[in-house]
């Protein structure tokens, strides 16, 4: 039986609770475990953190597990009514009081006023303990106390007495308490809705511990000094709800406010600071403000509540709160504090008693993210402007912060403020802060008196916004620029910026035509813009693989000035033709760019500029099959980008492919995860598909056929195969590998065959050729020798002049697999001839295995053994399970016994979890790991909490042995 919690919802589940996986697991286990007794968990957090949602979830899980649930919620209006909370909790089971000993029964009923006996606290506590034990005899019992900070003291004392004596009963006590003291008071019923829980009766009140803070260490621990040593939390396990991390906050917004645009969404994420209630409230009213500065608004009712509260304060207090609300996190605290009244000013007592702020010495903060927004928008418009002017005056030594406050206080065009913002944007760009720079330029454009100058600033803002991956923002900025000018150069620049990012959508043919038209139109008059457009067109040519696009690029290139960008476009568009001749120059070009990168690290250039240049050069190296050089350069570029933001380059998927080919599979999957996260929020379907297809190739090679198929199928669903031939080829290569893993060679051949057209030519001029051995092996095992041989020989002729040594090796291997067994050895030896091909370890190991199998079948077992051993070692190191098992079987057939250690636990972790475990094993703290991986310390702790059972460890100190053992056996590649 479940005494239904007020406001609990009829349907719920794990999916409705975002970003609380560790908490959900903990509560589910606690709610369902009826084996022992006396479990007490105290869950604390600020208002809006989701305590009610989690408690309701725990209550539902307890019911499913066969527990009876009793629920009570503290109410501020009843905190002075003795035993009100206890009566609410026990009312469904008060009929059980008839079975209590007479003195206990009369004490309990006396506490509720049912009999005239004077309450006896000790006897009442014993009665409650006996009553709960009686109820639990028929079914395990879960007691849920929500908003316990508002329980009346007599109820709290009695329940605390009972809680300390539950060790022998199948009773679990879950207590939710608000962290920290007086909080904001939106009023009854505010914030109700799925995903947040029922936020009832927010209001001023004291901690459950009567004003005394309890230990707030994140995670689970032992509660101390709670309620002056007698509260429910004494000796209890604790669960502190920290703010949601950025990823979880994004997911919550995606579920609750899916139409929120990227720019406003980022502001909501910044200002809500991970509080779920604040995220939803700010998101629902974010469209009410057009500017990019100051707190986002809240709803009218909440604003009205705070307007009334502000009106009760003295003038000095109102001004102080407004200054705090108008200030940004980036503003130097000392400068802001200098504007506030002195500590002994008579305004402060009223402000502190209002419950709006928390103050500890010189540290002052609002009690909740929504308080800041509500205070700011509850103030009159003129007062807000005056606050920003005061802050600007106090920040004369901080030109960037001063410029933003001046802009917030300026309603009409002002060339000086516009110029200050443009300088701010330039400094932000040099630091790699592209979103900040774009916002500054957009605001500068609004304050610029001249239409052409305003259009220029907006076009530049669109160019910087490209690096955020937010297509809707780039399009909006470009549209605003086009509306203010007829200048063909500015119009072309705006279109180019949109085209660069929309390349990550599905419409590659239209995008190519637009970029090629700009290059054609401006080649004579503005060659730099034309060259940028043609480089963007080359990216689209790579995506689509359309041959007519290569011919268009070839016609335009001679009209453009010579230089690195023109050569880059040639390489990407035609790597096995005219672009191949540029390969010898790449090492020197990359060395020069890396040298400039070092200078930039000393402050001589922007992070994004050097990262972009290094990325472009790495792409060129990879396209030309200079993979080791590409990987080294990508490493440097990614390090630079990590300081500036995500890596939304048009060919960013190449990073993952390079890592995959080079044998760093965990990094390849991590890059895929990053790539998938950025454009997913902006609807850039091609980029998401590319990430899925490449990850599918990796997981198929690891032996997860079902996972590979799911990723590959999703990639194919997201793109038009004729518009995105590269993604289609990668997806079909993954499907080929998945079918091979399952031994379905006919299906493998069907997928491999789609990588080449009906004439036997590659579907994609670059992506198809590495699939030749997959085509050959599946053909040899399914009876399609003749057709596959035609395709291999046709490819061999095409690659005779411009193909790389790697591709020529793959052609030799393919010939060997398709050849008559008596004549295959020369082709195998040719495939293994170049030692440099060891830099593609998976392909090299596959060739070694193929040759060793051929040798063993010729009864040349002694010759086969070293090749089998080498292949086995590589497969084991990479984590290529199916190929490792195949090599292991061959070794046994060759008379060698192999006893591989079990590395399944490590290999089964996600790439991110593997990174976290590896860093934790090296002794890094959660905070240090979070800084490296751009995660919150809480998220790191959550991952470790979930991975310990999977790894069979109970302490952090055991991770080193696990990681070292897995590295030896290949469980943690890379």
Short mmCIF file of C-alpha atoms in Angstrom, two decimals, residues 503-807:
data_model
loop_
_atom_site.label_atom_id
_atom_site.label_comp_id
_atom_site.label_asym_id
_atom_site.label_seq_id
_atom_site.Cartn_x
_atom_site.Cartn_y
_atom_site.Cartn_z
CA UNK A 503 27.99 22.53 -44.61
CA UNK A 504 27.28 20.43 -41.54
CA UNK A 505 23.65 20.11 -42.58
CA UNK A 506 22.32 17.76 -45.26
CA UNK A 507 22.08 20.19 -48.20
CA UNK A 508 25.57 19.88 -49.66
CA UNK A 509 24.73 20.41 -53.34
CA UNK A 510 22.98 23.71 -52.69
CA UNK A 511 25.73 24.77 -50.32
CA UNK A 512 28.41 23.97 -52.88
CA UNK A 513 26.63 25.91 -55.58
CA UNK A 514 26.37 28.94 -53.31
CA UNK A 515 30.04 28.86 -52.34
CA UNK A 516 31.17 28.30 -55.92
CA UNK A 517 29.02 31.22 -57.10
CA UNK A 518 30.67 33.54 -54.55
CA UNK A 519 34.14 32.38 -55.64
CA UNK A 520 33.25 32.88 -59.29
CA UNK A 521 31.73 36.33 -58.76
CA UNK A 522 34.47 37.77 -56.55
CA UNK A 523 37.56 36.05 -57.96
CA UNK A 524 38.68 39.15 -59.87
CA UNK A 525 37.65 41.89 -57.45
CA UNK A 526 37.95 40.30 -54.00
CA UNK A 527 40.15 37.20 -54.33
CA UNK A 528 40.56 36.63 -50.58
CA UNK A 529 36.82 36.20 -50.05
CA UNK A 530 36.62 34.13 -53.21
CA UNK A 531 39.36 31.82 -51.93
CA UNK A 532 37.60 31.39 -48.59
CA UNK A 533 34.45 30.47 -50.48
CA UNK A 534 36.28 27.96 -52.64
CA UNK A 535 37.86 26.35 -49.57
CA UNK A 536 34.38 25.96 -48.10
CA UNK A 537 33.27 24.48 -51.41
CA UNK A 538 36.13 21.97 -51.20
CA UNK A 539 34.80 20.79 -47.84
CA UNK A 540 31.39 20.24 -49.41
CA UNK A 541 33.03 18.41 -52.30
CA UNK A 542 34.60 16.05 -49.76
CA UNK A 543 31.26 15.43 -48.09
CA UNK A 544 29.36 14.78 -51.30
CA UNK A 545 32.07 13.10 -53.35
CA UNK A 546 30.45 14.57 -56.46
CA UNK A 547 32.86 14.48 -59.41
CA UNK A 548 31.33 17.46 -61.21
CA UNK A 549 32.19 19.57 -58.17
CA UNK A 550 35.87 18.67 -58.54
CA UNK A 551 35.77 19.89 -62.14
CA UNK A 552 34.19 23.17 -60.99
CA UNK A 553 36.93 23.67 -58.40
CA UNK A 554 39.60 22.88 -60.98
CA UNK A 555 38.17 25.60 -63.26
CA UNK A 556 38.12 28.21 -60.48
CA UNK A 557 41.49 27.53 -58.85
CA UNK A 558 43.67 29.10 -61.60
CA UNK A 559 41.76 32.38 -61.21
CA UNK A 560 42.67 32.68 -57.53
CA UNK A 561 45.97 33.78 -55.94
CA UNK A 562 48.54 31.16 -55.08
CA UNK A 563 49.00 30.28 -51.42
CA UNK A 564 48.40 27.70 -48.73
CA UNK A 565 44.61 27.96 -48.85
CA UNK A 566 44.46 27.38 -52.59
CA UNK A 567 46.72 24.33 -52.25
CA UNK A 568 44.60 23.07 -49.36
CA UNK A 569 41.49 23.23 -51.52
CA UNK A 570 43.32 21.30 -54.25
CA UNK A 571 44.39 18.55 -51.80
CA UNK A 572 40.94 18.09 -50.29
CA UNK A 573 39.23 18.12 -53.66
CA UNK A 574 41.68 15.90 -55.59
CA UNK A 575 44.12 14.09 -53.25
CA UNK A 576 45.09 11.37 -55.72
CA UNK A 577 45.44 13.75 -58.66
CA UNK A 578 47.04 17.19 -58.63
CA UNK A 579 46.87 17.42 -54.83
CA UNK A 580 49.27 14.50 -54.35
CA UNK A 581 52.23 16.57 -55.51
CA UNK A 582 51.92 18.80 -52.43
CA UNK A 583 52.59 16.04 -49.87
CA UNK A 584 56.36 16.66 -49.53
CA UNK A 585 55.74 20.26 -48.46
CA UNK A 586 53.40 19.44 -45.59
CA UNK A 587 55.95 18.67 -42.83
CA UNK A 588 57.63 22.05 -43.24
CA UNK A 589 54.29 23.85 -43.35
CA UNK A 590 53.15 22.12 -40.17
CA UNK A 591 56.45 22.80 -38.42
CA UNK A 592 56.11 26.49 -39.23
CA UNK A 593 52.51 26.58 -37.99
CA UNK A 594 53.47 24.74 -34.79
CA UNK A 595 56.24 27.24 -34.20
CA UNK A 596 53.72 30.05 -34.58
CA UNK A 597 51.49 28.13 -32.17
CA UNK A 598 54.21 28.27 -29.54
CA UNK A 599 54.50 32.00 -30.07
CA UNK A 600 50.75 32.31 -29.74
CA UNK A 601 50.87 30.51 -26.42
CA UNK A 602 53.05 33.37 -25.25
CA UNK A 603 50.33 35.82 -26.20
CA UNK A 604 51.28 36.67 -29.79
CA UNK A 605 48.16 35.29 -31.52
CA UNK A 606 44.75 33.86 -30.86
CA UNK A 607 44.19 30.27 -29.85
CA UNK A 608 41.47 29.73 -32.38
CA UNK A 609 43.55 31.06 -35.28
CA UNK A 610 46.46 28.72 -34.70
CA UNK A 611 44.16 25.80 -33.92
CA UNK A 612 42.25 26.40 -37.13
CA UNK A 613 45.43 26.54 -39.18
CA UNK A 614 46.84 23.41 -37.55
CA UNK A 615 43.55 21.60 -38.08
CA UNK A 616 43.51 22.51 -41.75
CA UNK A 617 47.07 21.26 -42.21
CA UNK A 618 46.29 18.07 -40.29
CA UNK A 619 43.29 17.48 -42.53
CA UNK A 620 45.49 17.86 -45.59
CA UNK A 621 47.99 15.39 -44.14
CA UNK A 622 45.27 12.85 -43.39
CA UNK A 623 43.68 13.19 -46.82
CA UNK A 624 47.09 12.43 -48.34
CA UNK A 625 47.50 9.37 -46.05
CA UNK A 626 50.19 11.02 -43.97
CA UNK A 627 48.28 9.78 -40.92
CA UNK A 628 51.05 9.88 -38.28
CA UNK A 629 51.80 13.49 -39.19
CA UNK A 630 48.09 14.25 -39.14
CA UNK A 631 47.65 12.73 -35.67
CA UNK A 632 50.54 14.71 -34.20
CA UNK A 633 49.13 17.88 -35.66
CA UNK A 634 45.60 17.11 -34.54
CA UNK A 635 46.91 16.58 -31.01
CA UNK A 636 48.33 20.09 -31.02
CA UNK A 637 45.23 21.59 -32.61
CA UNK A 638 42.83 19.90 -30.20
CA UNK A 639 44.88 21.10 -27.23
CA UNK A 640 44.55 24.64 -28.52
CA UNK A 641 40.85 24.28 -29.16
CA UNK A 642 40.23 22.86 -25.70
CA UNK A 643 41.19 26.24 -24.27
CA UNK A 644 38.85 28.07 -26.63
CA UNK A 645 35.79 25.87 -26.95
CA UNK A 646 34.58 22.95 -29.08
CA UNK A 647 36.01 21.99 -32.44
CA UNK A 648 33.26 22.65 -35.01
CA UNK A 649 35.50 22.50 -38.06
CA UNK A 650 33.79 21.37 -41.23
CA UNK A 651 35.99 18.27 -41.48
CA UNK A 652 36.22 17.66 -37.74
CA UNK A 653 35.26 14.02 -38.22
CA UNK A 654 38.66 13.53 -39.78
CA UNK A 655 40.17 13.80 -36.30
CA UNK A 656 38.28 10.69 -35.21
CA UNK A 657 39.17 8.82 -38.39
CA UNK A 658 42.84 9.65 -38.00
CA UNK A 659 42.86 8.41 -34.40
CA UNK A 660 41.03 5.24 -35.46
CA UNK A 661 43.47 4.47 -38.25
CA UNK A 662 46.43 5.22 -35.99
CA UNK A 663 45.19 2.77 -33.35
CA UNK A 664 43.96 5.22 -30.73
CA UNK A 665 40.43 3.93 -30.64
CA UNK A 666 39.37 5.32 -27.29
CA UNK A 667 40.30 8.80 -28.46
CA UNK A 668 38.45 8.25 -31.71
CA UNK A 669 35.26 7.44 -29.82
CA UNK A 670 35.75 10.40 -27.48
CA UNK A 671 36.07 12.75 -30.46
CA UNK A 672 32.92 11.24 -31.96
CA UNK A 673 31.08 11.97 -28.72
CA UNK A 674 32.27 15.58 -28.80
CA UNK A 675 31.32 15.99 -32.44
CA UNK A 676 27.90 14.51 -31.87
CA UNK A 677 27.18 16.77 -28.88
CA UNK A 678 27.93 20.10 -30.56
CA UNK A 679 25.83 19.97 -33.71
CA UNK A 680 23.03 17.94 -32.12
CA UNK A 681 21.95 21.04 -30.24
CA UNK A 682 21.96 23.10 -33.43
CA UNK A 683 20.38 20.51 -35.73
CA UNK A 684 23.47 19.96 -37.88
CA UNK A 685 22.48 16.50 -39.04
CA UNK A 686 25.47 15.72 -41.24
CA UNK A 687 27.95 16.25 -38.41
CA UNK A 688 25.93 14.00 -36.10
CA UNK A 689 25.72 11.35 -38.83
CA UNK A 690 29.46 11.57 -39.46
CA UNK A 691 30.19 11.03 -35.76
CA UNK A 692 27.83 8.04 -35.64
CA UNK A 693 29.29 6.44 -38.76
CA UNK A 694 32.88 6.74 -37.58
CA UNK A 695 32.05 5.47 -34.10
CA UNK A 696 30.25 2.56 -35.77
CA UNK A 697 33.49 1.65 -37.54
CA UNK A 698 35.31 1.64 -34.21
CA UNK A 699 32.78 -0.40 -32.26
CA UNK A 700 32.46 -2.92 -35.09
CA UNK A 701 36.22 -3.40 -34.94
CA UNK A 702 35.87 -3.95 -31.19
CA UNK A 703 33.32 -6.67 -31.81
CA UNK A 704 30.07 -4.93 -30.95
CA UNK A 705 28.12 -5.79 -34.07
CA UNK A 706 24.73 -4.72 -32.72
CA UNK A 707 26.06 -1.38 -31.50
CA UNK A 708 27.76 -0.77 -34.83
CA UNK A 709 24.59 -1.49 -36.76
CA UNK A 710 22.54 0.84 -34.59
CA UNK A 711 25.02 3.70 -35.07
CA UNK A 712 25.44 3.09 -38.79
CA UNK A 713 21.70 2.84 -39.40
CA UNK A 714 21.15 6.10 -37.53
CA UNK A 715 23.88 7.77 -39.59
CA UNK A 716 22.23 6.64 -42.83
CA UNK A 717 18.87 7.87 -41.57
CA UNK A 718 20.25 11.36 -40.96
CA UNK A 719 21.73 11.96 -44.42
CA UNK A 720 20.92 11.68 -48.09
CA UNK A 721 23.47 9.16 -49.43
CA UNK A 722 23.82 11.15 -52.65
CA UNK A 723 24.45 14.39 -50.74
CA UNK A 724 26.75 12.81 -48.12
CA UNK A 725 28.58 10.00 -49.90
CA UNK A 726 31.45 10.09 -47.41
CA UNK A 727 29.15 9.35 -44.46
CA UNK A 728 27.33 6.68 -46.46
CA UNK A 729 30.63 4.93 -47.23
CA UNK A 730 31.78 5.02 -43.59
CA UNK A 731 28.42 3.66 -42.46
CA UNK A 732 28.53 0.79 -44.97
CA UNK A 733 32.11 -0.02 -44.01
CA UNK A 734 30.91 -0.32 -40.42
CA UNK A 735 28.03 -2.56 -41.51
CA UNK A 736 30.48 -4.69 -43.48
CA UNK A 737 32.69 -5.14 -40.42
CA UNK A 738 29.66 -5.92 -38.24
CA UNK A 739 28.51 -8.63 -40.65
CA UNK A 740 32.03 -10.09 -40.77
CA UNK A 741 32.08 -10.23 -36.95
CA UNK A 742 28.90 -12.30 -37.06
CA UNK A 743 30.20 -14.54 -39.83
CA UNK A 744 27.62 -13.37 -42.38
CA UNK A 745 29.96 -12.97 -45.33
CA UNK A 746 27.22 -12.59 -47.91
CA UNK A 747 25.75 -9.62 -46.06
CA UNK A 748 29.25 -8.24 -45.57
CA UNK A 749 29.86 -8.37 -49.30
CA UNK A 750 26.56 -6.67 -50.07
CA UNK A 751 27.51 -3.74 -47.83
CA UNK A 752 31.07 -3.58 -49.15
CA UNK A 753 29.79 -3.68 -52.71
CA UNK A 754 27.75 -0.49 -52.15
CA UNK A 755 31.01 1.39 -51.57
CA UNK A 756 31.69 1.07 -55.32
CA UNK A 757 29.26 1.90 -58.12
CA UNK A 758 27.93 -0.41 -60.80
CA UNK A 759 30.98 0.22 -62.99
CA UNK A 760 33.34 -0.63 -60.13
CA UNK A 761 34.42 2.97 -59.54
CA UNK A 762 34.53 4.31 -55.98
CA UNK A 763 31.32 5.89 -54.73
CA UNK A 764 33.53 8.39 -52.89
CA UNK A 765 36.87 9.42 -54.33
CA UNK A 766 38.67 9.14 -50.95
CA UNK A 767 36.55 7.13 -48.51
CA UNK A 768 35.94 4.10 -50.73
CA UNK A 769 39.49 2.91 -51.44
CA UNK A 770 40.37 1.79 -47.87
CA UNK A 771 37.40 -0.62 -48.08
CA UNK A 772 39.07 -2.72 -50.81
CA UNK A 773 40.36 -5.46 -48.43
CA UNK A 774 36.92 -5.70 -46.79
CA UNK A 775 35.38 -6.13 -50.23
CA UNK A 776 38.00 -8.72 -51.18
CA UNK A 777 37.75 -10.79 -48.00
CA UNK A 778 33.96 -10.89 -47.96
CA UNK A 779 33.97 -11.74 -51.68
CA UNK A 780 36.48 -14.54 -51.20
CA UNK A 781 34.33 -16.04 -48.43
CA UNK A 782 31.02 -15.68 -50.31
CA UNK A 783 31.91 -16.66 -53.87
CA UNK A 784 32.09 -13.25 -55.56
CA UNK A 785 35.74 -13.48 -56.67
CA UNK A 786 35.28 -12.36 -60.26
CA UNK A 787 33.27 -9.21 -59.57
CA UNK A 788 35.51 -8.16 -56.70
CA UNK A 789 38.66 -8.77 -58.77
CA UNK A 790 37.41 -6.39 -61.46
CA UNK A 791 36.83 -3.68 -58.85
CA UNK A 792 40.24 -4.19 -57.20
CA UNK A 793 42.08 -4.02 -60.52
CA UNK A 794 40.12 -0.96 -61.61
CA UNK A 795 41.08 0.74 -58.34
CA UNK A 796 44.69 -0.32 -58.75
CA UNK A 797 44.89 1.43 -62.11
CA UNK A 798 43.31 4.59 -60.67
CA UNK A 799 45.83 4.65 -57.80
CA UNK A 800 48.88 3.75 -59.84
CA UNK A 801 50.20 7.32 -60.02
CA UNK A 802 48.67 9.28 -57.16
CA UNK A 803 47.86 6.60 -54.61
CA UNK A 804 49.69 6.53 -51.29
CA UNK A 805 51.92 3.65 -50.12
CA UNK A 806 49.18 2.72 -47.68
CA UNK A 807 46.58 2.37 -50.43
#
